[in-house]
PDB file of C-alpha atoms and ligand atoms in Angstrom:
ATOM      1  CA  MET O   1     112.588 115.466  42.968  1.00  0.00           C
ATOM      2  CA  LYS O   2     115.955 115.211  41.249  1.00  0.00           C
ATOM      3  CA  VAL O   3     118.406 112.701  42.667  1.00  0.00           C
ATOM      4  CA  LEU O   4     122.079 112.109  41.904  1.00  0.00           C
ATOM      5  CA  TYR O   5     123.362 108.636  42.722  1.00  0.00           C
ATOM      6  CA  VAL O   6     127.136 108.124  42.710  1.00  0.00           C
ATOM      7  CA  GLU O   7     127.857 104.403  42.674  1.00  0.00           C
ATOM      8  CA  ASP O   8     130.574 102.378  40.938  1.00  0.00           C
ATOM      9  CA  GLU O   9     128.644  99.116  41.022  1.00  0.00           C
ATOM     10  CA  LYS O  10     126.834  99.776  37.757  1.00  0.00           C
ATOM     11  CA  TYR O  11     124.336  96.957  38.069  1.00  0.00           C
ATOM     12  CA  MET O  12     123.222  98.203  41.454  1.00  0.00           C
ATOM     13  CA  ALA O  13     123.214 101.836  40.317  1.00  0.00           C
ATOM     14  CA  ARG O  14     120.896 101.024  37.418  1.00  0.00           C
ATOM     15  CA  ALA O  15     118.609  98.869  39.548  1.00  0.00           C
ATOM     16  CA  VAL O  16     118.204 101.650  42.126  1.00  0.00           C
ATOM     17  CA  ALA O  17     117.701 104.214  39.332  1.00  0.00           C
ATOM     18  CA  GLN O  18     114.809 102.087  38.049  1.00  0.00           C
ATOM     19  CA  VAL O  19     113.183 102.099  41.477  1.00  0.00           C
ATOM     20  CA  LEU O  20     113.714 105.860  41.767  1.00  0.00           C
ATOM     21  CA  LYS O  21     112.055 106.437  38.408  1.00  0.00           C
ATOM     22  CA  ARG O  22     109.121 104.235  39.351  1.00  0.00           C
ATOM     23  CA  ASN O  23     108.710 106.447  42.422  1.00  0.00           C
ATOM     24  CA  ASN O  24     108.636 109.588  40.237  1.00  0.00           C
ATOM     25  CA  TYR O  25     112.144 110.776  40.977  1.00  0.00           C
ATOM     26  CA  THR O  26     114.482 111.972  38.247  1.00  0.00           C
ATOM     27  CA  ALA O  27     117.728 110.038  38.684  1.00  0.00           C
ATOM     28  CA  ASP O  28     121.196 110.819  37.312  1.00  0.00           C
ATOM     29  CA  LEU O  29     124.014 108.336  37.775  1.00  0.00           C
ATOM     30  CA  ALA O  30     127.764 108.774  38.100  1.00  0.00           C
ATOM     31  CA  TYR O  31     130.070 105.768  38.285  1.00  0.00           C
ATOM     32  CA  ASP O  32     133.189 107.377  39.701  1.00  0.00           C
ATOM     33  CA  GLY O  33     134.094 110.024  42.251  1.00  0.00           C
ATOM     34  CA  GLU O  34     135.361 112.801  39.977  1.00  0.00           C
ATOM     35  CA  SER O  35     132.352 112.825  37.665  1.00  0.00           C
ATOM     36  CA  GLY O  36     130.094 112.458  40.720  1.00  0.00           C
ATOM     37  CA  LEU O  37     131.679 115.555  42.243  1.00  0.00           C
ATOM     38  CA  ASP O  38     131.272 117.557  39.019  1.00  0.00           C
ATOM     39  CA  LEU O  39     127.574 116.747  38.906  1.00  0.00           C
ATOM     40  CA  ALA O  40     127.053 117.290  42.650  1.00  0.00           C
ATOM     41  CA  LEU O  41     128.674 120.735  42.446  1.00  0.00           C
ATOM     42  CA  SER O  42     126.115 121.793  39.842  1.00  0.00           C
ATOM     43  CA  GLY O  43     123.708 122.237  42.754  1.00  0.00           C
ATOM     44  CA  VAL O  44     120.700 121.183  40.665  1.00  0.00           C
ATOM     45  CA  TYR O  45     119.870 118.104  42.756  1.00  0.00           C
ATOM     46  CA  ASP O  46     117.427 117.819  45.632  1.00  0.00           C
ATOM     47  CA  VAL O  47     119.327 114.900  47.145  1.00  0.00           C
ATOM     48  CA  VAL O  48     122.721 113.297  46.442  1.00  0.00           C
ATOM     49  CA  ILE O  49     123.279 109.639  47.340  1.00  0.00           C
ATOM     50  CA  LEU O  50     126.986 108.898  47.735  1.00  0.00           C
ATOM     51  CA  ASP O  51     128.632 105.526  47.937  1.00  0.00           C
ATOM     52  CA  ILE O  52     131.797 105.791  50.034  1.00  0.00           C
ATOM     53  CA  MET O  53     134.165 103.417  48.226  1.00  0.00           C
ATOM     54  CA  LEU O  54     134.511 104.831  44.707  1.00  0.00           C
ATOM     55  CA  PRO O  55     137.217 105.014  42.055  1.00  0.00           C
ATOM     56  CA  THR O  56     139.092 108.345  41.591  1.00  0.00           C
ATOM     57  CA  ARG O  57     137.553 110.065  44.648  1.00  0.00           C
ATOM     58  CA  ASP O  58     135.743 108.625  47.659  1.00  0.00           C
ATOM     59  CA  GLY O  59     132.278 109.638  48.825  1.00  0.00           C
ATOM     60  CA  VAL O  60     133.400 111.417  51.996  1.00  0.00           C
ATOM     61  CA  SER O  61     135.823 113.530  49.987  1.00  0.00           C
ATOM     62  CA  ILE O  62     133.056 114.444  47.512  1.00  0.00           C
ATOM     63  CA  LEU O  63     130.882 115.469  50.423  1.00  0.00           C
ATOM     64  CA  ARG O  64     133.641 117.586  51.980  1.00  0.00           C
ATOM     65  CA  GLU O  65     134.276 119.361  48.696  1.00  0.00           C
ATOM     66  CA  MET O  66     130.548 120.040  48.245  1.00  0.00           C
ATOM     67  CA  ARG O  67     130.273 121.578  51.704  1.00  0.00           C
ATOM     68  CA  LYS O  68     133.517 123.519  51.199  1.00  0.00           C
ATOM     69  CA  GLN O  69     131.994 125.038  48.070  1.00  0.00           C
ATOM     70  CA  ASN O  70     128.760 125.800  49.942  1.00  0.00           C
ATOM     71  CA  VAL O  71     126.642 123.249  48.093  1.00  0.00           C
ATOM     72  CA  THR O  72     124.069 122.422  50.760  1.00  0.00           C
ATOM     73  CA  THR O  73     122.193 119.668  48.877  1.00  0.00           C
ATOM     74  CA  PRO O  74     121.168 116.972  51.395  1.00  0.00           C
ATOM     75  CA  VAL O  75     123.473 113.940  51.180  1.00  0.00           C
ATOM     76  CA  ILE O  76     122.802 110.310  52.049  1.00  0.00           C
ATOM     77  CA  LEU O  77     126.010 108.335  52.489  1.00  0.00           C
ATOM     78  CA  LEU O  78     126.042 104.629  51.769  1.00  0.00           C
ATOM     79  CA  THR O  79     128.249 102.743  54.185  1.00  0.00           C
ATOM     80  CA  ALA O  80     129.241  99.118  54.265  1.00  0.00           C
ATOM     81  CA  LYS O  81     129.306  97.170  57.523  1.00  0.00           C
ATOM     82  CA  GLY O  82     132.660  97.704  59.183  1.00  0.00           C
ATOM     83  CA  GLU O  83     132.995 101.242  57.842  1.00  0.00           C
ATOM     84  CA  THR O  84     131.985 102.799  61.160  1.00  0.00           C
ATOM     85  CA  GLU O  85     134.895 105.187  60.994  1.00  0.00           C
ATOM     86  CA  ASP O  86     133.834 106.342  57.530  1.00  0.00           C
ATOM     87  CA  LYS O  87     130.327 106.893  58.805  1.00  0.00           C
ATOM     88  CA  VAL O  88     131.546 109.073  61.652  1.00  0.00           C
ATOM     89  CA  LYS O  89     133.800 111.007  59.257  1.00  0.00           C
ATOM     90  CA  GLY O  90     130.856 111.355  56.885  1.00  0.00           C
ATOM     91  CA  LEU O  91     128.476 112.719  59.471  1.00  0.00           C
ATOM     92  CA  ASP O  92     131.197 115.082  60.681  1.00  0.00           C
ATOM     93  CA  SER O  93     131.689 116.226  57.081  1.00  0.00           C
ATOM     94  CA  GLY O  94     128.060 117.250  56.760  1.00  0.00           C
ATOM     95  CA  ALA O  95     126.107 114.179  55.645  1.00  0.00           C
ATOM     96  CA  ASP O  96     122.387 114.425  56.397  1.00  0.00           C
ATOM     97  CA  ASP O  97     121.799 110.714  56.625  1.00  0.00           C
ATOM     98  CA  TYR O  98     123.471 107.407  56.036  1.00  0.00           C
ATOM     99  CA  LEU O  99     122.303 103.990  55.008  1.00  0.00           C
ATOM    100  CA  ALA O 100     124.192 100.737  55.537  1.00  0.00           C
ATOM    101  CA  LYS O 101     124.720  98.492  52.511  1.00  0.00           C
ATOM    102  CA  PRO O 102     123.080  96.203  51.623  1.00  0.00           C
ATOM    103  CA  PHE O 103     119.836  98.133  51.974  1.00  0.00           C
ATOM    104  CA  GLN O 104     116.238  97.582  50.972  1.00  0.00           C
ATOM    105  CA  THR O 105     115.075 100.040  48.323  1.00  0.00           C
ATOM    106  CA  ASP O 106     111.985 100.695  50.508  1.00  0.00           C
ATOM    107  CA  GLU O 107     114.300 101.969  53.195  1.00  0.00           C
ATOM    108  CA  LEU O 108     116.080 104.246  50.730  1.00  0.00           C
ATOM    109  CA  MET O 109     112.716 105.613  49.530  1.00  0.00           C
ATOM    110  CA  ALA O 110     111.698 106.301  53.137  1.00  0.00           C
ATOM    111  CA  ARG O 111     114.942 108.216  53.748  1.00  0.00           C
ATOM    112  CA  LEU O 112     114.456 110.211  50.533  1.00  0.00           C
ATOM    113  CA  ARG O 113     110.899 111.097  51.501  1.00  0.00           C
ATOM    114  CA  ALA O 114     112.072 112.231  54.928  1.00  0.00           C
ATOM    115  CA  LEU O 115     114.807 114.421  53.406  1.00  0.00           C
ATOM    116  CA  GLY O 116     112.373 115.841  50.865  1.00  0.00           C
ATOM    117  CA  ARG O 117     109.915 116.577  53.632  1.00  0.00           C
ATOM    118  CA  ARG O 118     112.672 118.117  55.727  1.00  0.00           C
ATOM    119  CA  LYS O 119     113.385 120.494  52.869  1.00  0.00           C
ATOM    120  CA  GLU O 120     109.702 121.416  52.573  1.00  0.00           C
ATOM    121  CA  LEU O 121     109.164 121.800  56.302  1.00  0.00           C
ATOM    122  CA  ILE O 122     112.195 123.845  57.179  1.00  0.00           C
ATOM    123  CA  ILE O 123     110.967 127.402  57.254  1.00  0.00           C
ATOM    124  CA  THR O 124     114.054 129.439  58.091  1.00  0.00           C
ATOM    125  CA  ASN O 125     117.140 128.809  60.138  1.00  0.00           C
ATOM    126  CA  ASP O 126     116.520 125.074  60.224  1.00  0.00           C
ATOM    127  CA  THR O 127     113.249 125.347  62.088  1.00  0.00           C
ATOM    128  CA  LEU O 128     110.767 122.477  62.066  1.00  0.00           C
ATOM    129  CA  ALA O 129     107.223 123.052  63.236  1.00  0.00           C
ATOM    130  CA  PHE O 130     104.574 120.711  64.538  1.00  0.00           C
ATOM    131  CA  GLY O 131     101.301 121.948  66.008  1.00  0.00           C
ATOM    132  CA  ASP O 132     102.127 124.879  68.264  1.00  0.00           C
ATOM    133  CA  VAL O 133     105.763 123.956  68.877  1.00  0.00           C
ATOM    134  CA  GLU O 134     108.850 124.790  66.838  1.00  0.00           C
ATOM    135  CA  LEU O 135     112.229 123.135  66.969  1.00  0.00           C
ATOM    136  CA  ASN O 136     115.414 124.806  65.831  1.00  0.00           C
ATOM    137  CA  CYS O 137     117.551 121.874  64.705  1.00  0.00           C
ATOM    138  CA  ASN O 138     120.710 124.018  64.786  1.00  0.00           C
ATOM    139  CA  THR O 139     120.448 125.639  68.193  1.00  0.00           C
ATOM    140  CA  LEU O 140     118.418 122.706  69.664  1.00  0.00           C
ATOM    141  CA  ASP O 141     115.901 125.202  71.062  1.00  0.00           C
ATOM    142  CA  LEU O 142     112.294 124.161  71.384  1.00  0.00           C
ATOM    143  CA  PHE O 143     109.734 126.984  71.344  1.00  0.00           C
ATOM    144  CA  GLY O 144     106.101 126.891  72.419  1.00  0.00           C
ATOM    145  CA  ASN O 145     103.579 128.947  74.340  1.00  0.00           C
ATOM    146  CA  GLY O 146     105.998 131.897  74.539  1.00  0.00           C
ATOM    147  CA  GLN O 147     108.696 129.813  76.203  1.00  0.00           C
ATOM    148  CA  THR O 148     111.916 128.172  75.071  1.00  0.00           C
ATOM    149  CA  PHE O 149     113.654 125.047  76.268  1.00  0.00           C
ATOM    150  CA  HIS O 150     117.094 123.975  75.252  1.00  0.00           C
ATOM    151  CA  LEU O 151     117.121 120.290  74.275  1.00  0.00           C
ATOM    152  CA  THR O 152     119.991 117.857  74.378  1.00  0.00           C
ATOM    153  CA  LEU O 153     121.285 116.721  70.991  1.00  0.00           C
ATOM    154  CA  LYS O 154     119.546 113.330  71.385  1.00  0.00           C
ATOM    155  CA  GLU O 155     116.231 114.930  72.341  1.00  0.00           C
ATOM    156  CA  SER O 156     116.446 117.305  69.402  1.00  0.00           C
ATOM    157  CA  ARG O 157     117.240 114.554  66.910  1.00  0.00           C
ATOM    158  CA  LEU O 158     114.495 112.390  68.357  1.00  0.00           C
ATOM    159  CA  LEU O 159     111.941 115.179  68.011  1.00  0.00           C
ATOM    160  CA  GLU O 160     113.181 115.951  64.491  1.00  0.00           C
ATOM    161  CA  LEU O 161     112.711 112.290  63.584  1.00  0.00           C
ATOM    162  CA  LEU O 162     109.187 112.294  65.042  1.00  0.00           C
ATOM    163  CA  ILE O 163     108.243 115.504  63.206  1.00  0.00           C
ATOM    164  CA  LEU O 164     109.584 114.256  59.873  1.00  0.00           C
ATOM    165  CA  ASN O 165     107.703 110.969  60.274  1.00  0.00           C
ATOM    166  CA  ARG O 166     104.547 112.676  61.497  1.00  0.00           C
ATOM    167  CA  ASP O 167     102.195 110.453  59.536  1.00  0.00           C
ATOM    168  CA  HIS O 168     103.293 107.145  61.034  1.00  0.00           C
ATOM    169  CA  ALA O 169     104.738 105.525  64.129  1.00  0.00           C
ATOM    170  CA  ILE O 170     108.467 104.835  64.220  1.00  0.00           C
ATOM    171  CA  SER O 171     109.895 101.837  66.027  1.00  0.00           C
ATOM    172  CA  ALA O 172     112.378 101.899  68.898  1.00  0.00           C
ATOM    173  CA  ASN O 173     114.804 100.029  66.605  1.00  0.00           C
ATOM    174  CA  THR O 174     114.633 102.721  63.940  1.00  0.00           C
ATOM    175  CA  ILE O 175     115.113 105.384  66.595  1.00  0.00           C
ATOM    176  CA  ILE O 176     118.186 103.571  67.926  1.00  0.00           C
ATOM    177  CA  GLU O 177     119.632 103.172  64.440  1.00  0.00           C
ATOM    178  CA  ARG O 178     119.035 106.789  63.505  1.00  0.00           C
ATOM    179  CA  ILE O 179     120.082 108.427  66.754  1.00  0.00           C
ATOM    180  CA  TRP O 180     122.600 106.119  68.381  1.00  0.00           C
ATOM    181  CA  GLY O 181     123.808 104.440  65.169  1.00  0.00           C
ATOM    182  CA  TRP O 182     123.343 100.934  63.813  1.00  0.00           C
ATOM    183  CA  ASP O 183     126.414  99.645  65.627  1.00  0.00           C
ATOM    184  CA  SER O 184     125.458 101.007  69.056  1.00  0.00           C
ATOM    185  CA  GLU O 185     124.637  98.998  72.148  1.00  0.00           C
ATOM    186  CA  ALA O 186     121.608 101.157  72.933  1.00  0.00           C
ATOM    187  CA  GLU O 187     118.453  99.317  73.933  1.00  0.00           C
ATOM    188  CA  ASP O 188     114.733 100.044  74.031  1.00  0.00           C
ATOM    189  CA  SER O 189     115.120 101.329  77.595  1.00  0.00           C
ATOM    190  CA  HIS O 190     117.424 104.120  76.351  1.00  0.00           C
ATOM    191  CA  VAL O 191     114.730 105.160  73.890  1.00  0.00           C
ATOM    192  CA  GLN O 192     112.080 105.081  76.621  1.00  0.00           C
ATOM    193  CA  VAL O 193     114.197 107.381  78.777  1.00  0.00           C
ATOM    194  CA  GLN O 194     114.691 109.905  75.940  1.00  0.00           C
ATOM    195  CA  ILE O 195     110.978 109.751  75.085  1.00  0.00           C
ATOM    196  CA  ALA O 196     110.144 110.423  78.744  1.00  0.00           C
ATOM    197  CA  PHE O 197     112.452 113.485  78.862  1.00  0.00           C
ATOM    198  CA  LEU O 198     111.019 114.807  75.631  1.00  0.00           C
ATOM    199  CA  ARG O 199     107.420 114.244  76.781  1.00  0.00           C
ATOM    200  CA  LYS O 200     108.118 116.203  79.924  1.00  0.00           C
ATOM    201  CA  LYS O 201     109.564 119.182  78.021  1.00  0.00           C
ATOM    202  CA  LEU O 202     106.766 119.072  75.447  1.00  0.00           C
ATOM    203  CA  SER O 203     104.116 119.021  78.181  1.00  0.00           C
ATOM    204  CA  LEU O 204     105.555 122.249  79.613  1.00  0.00           C
ATOM    205  CA  LEU O 205     105.434 124.032  76.241  1.00  0.00           C
ATOM    206  CA  SER O 206     102.272 122.714  74.653  1.00  0.00           C
ATOM    207  CA  ARG O 207      98.969 121.276  75.752  1.00  0.00           C
ATOM    208  CA  ARG O 208      98.341 119.860  72.306  1.00  0.00           C
ATOM    209  CA  VAL O 209     101.494 118.173  71.043  1.00  0.00           C
ATOM    210  CA  LYS O 210     102.083 114.741  72.517  1.00  0.00           C
ATOM    211  CA  ILE O 211     104.103 111.616  71.834  1.00  0.00           C
ATOM    212  CA  LYS O 212     101.780 108.685  71.465  1.00  0.00           C
ATOM    213  CA  THR O 213     102.945 105.151  72.167  1.00  0.00           C
ATOM    214  CA  VAL O 214     101.547 102.835  69.533  1.00  0.00           C
ATOM    215  CA  ARG O 215     101.575  99.462  71.207  1.00  0.00           C
ATOM    216  CA  GLY O 216     103.783  96.939  69.449  1.00  0.00           C
ATOM    217  CA  VAL O 217     104.809  99.499  66.807  1.00  0.00           C
ATOM    218  CA  GLY O 218     106.573 102.488  68.299  1.00  0.00           C
ATOM    219  CA  TYR O 219     106.106 106.205  68.815  1.00  0.00           C
ATOM    220  CA  MET O 220     104.314 108.918  66.929  1.00  0.00           C
ATOM    221  CA  LEU O 221     103.812 112.645  67.331  1.00  0.00           C
ATOM    222  CA  ILE O 222     100.178 113.763  67.529  1.00  0.00           C
ATOM    223  CA  GLU O 223      98.158 116.864  68.242  1.00  0.00           C
ATOM    224  CA  SER O 224      95.442 116.540  70.877  1.00  0.00           C
ATOM    225  CA  GLY O 225      92.062 116.347  69.387  1.00  0.00           C
ATOM    226  CA  GLU O 226      93.458 113.949  66.794  1.00  0.00           C
ATOM    227  CA  ASP O 227      93.905 110.972  69.067  1.00  0.00           C
ATOM    228  CA  ALA O 228      94.520 112.332  72.545  1.00  0.00           C
ATOM    229  CA  ASP O 229      92.740 109.556  74.413  1.00  0.00           C
ATOM    230  CA  ALA O 230      95.182 106.960  73.212  1.00  0.00           C
ATOM    231  CA  VAL O 231      98.225 108.626  74.750  1.00  0.00           C
TER     232      VAL O 231
HETATM  233 CA1  LIG N   1     131.572 101.149  45.818  1.00  0.00          CA
END
């Protein structure tokens, strides 16, 4: 996978590039907004990581220009604490994910894997499949067993998160951060409610796909036959 990282803190940029290379990514670096935009517009990258505060052109503006020019490369925006407004602007401008600085490189790698997987798994029209159900992430329609249910935005994003992380359980905290945002007041009980809604809809569309609660860890999507007794 080819990654572009636009970051003006050169020391950090190089350190992250090292980690990317160790994880078998090809990494290009840009240290200011204008050169970052030029590279991003080339469209040759699988993922672009954009810092927001940059000399010559900020990350959100790079992202907007990319989307304006129909460059659909997935973008991870790096936000600093207190830049909530930037984050909202960023997501509105077409960012696929965001990560608050300072971040652990493990976390960045996990986000990159999820985006890479998203790219592989999306068949057409932003459809993600798991077992015998299919989710359209654009229309929020969930298909299964010849039926369709319209999901709420939160349910759809929750299911998308579960499908993309199909090989491991994700914690309620991660779900809150990814769906409600790191600065939200949402609690575990909010997650439980969304999981309950989603379970109900899934149970009407599929006898096989279930959300398993992994005690002390979180939630995971499974297909019956794999681990159905533990649900
Ligand atoms: Ca910066």
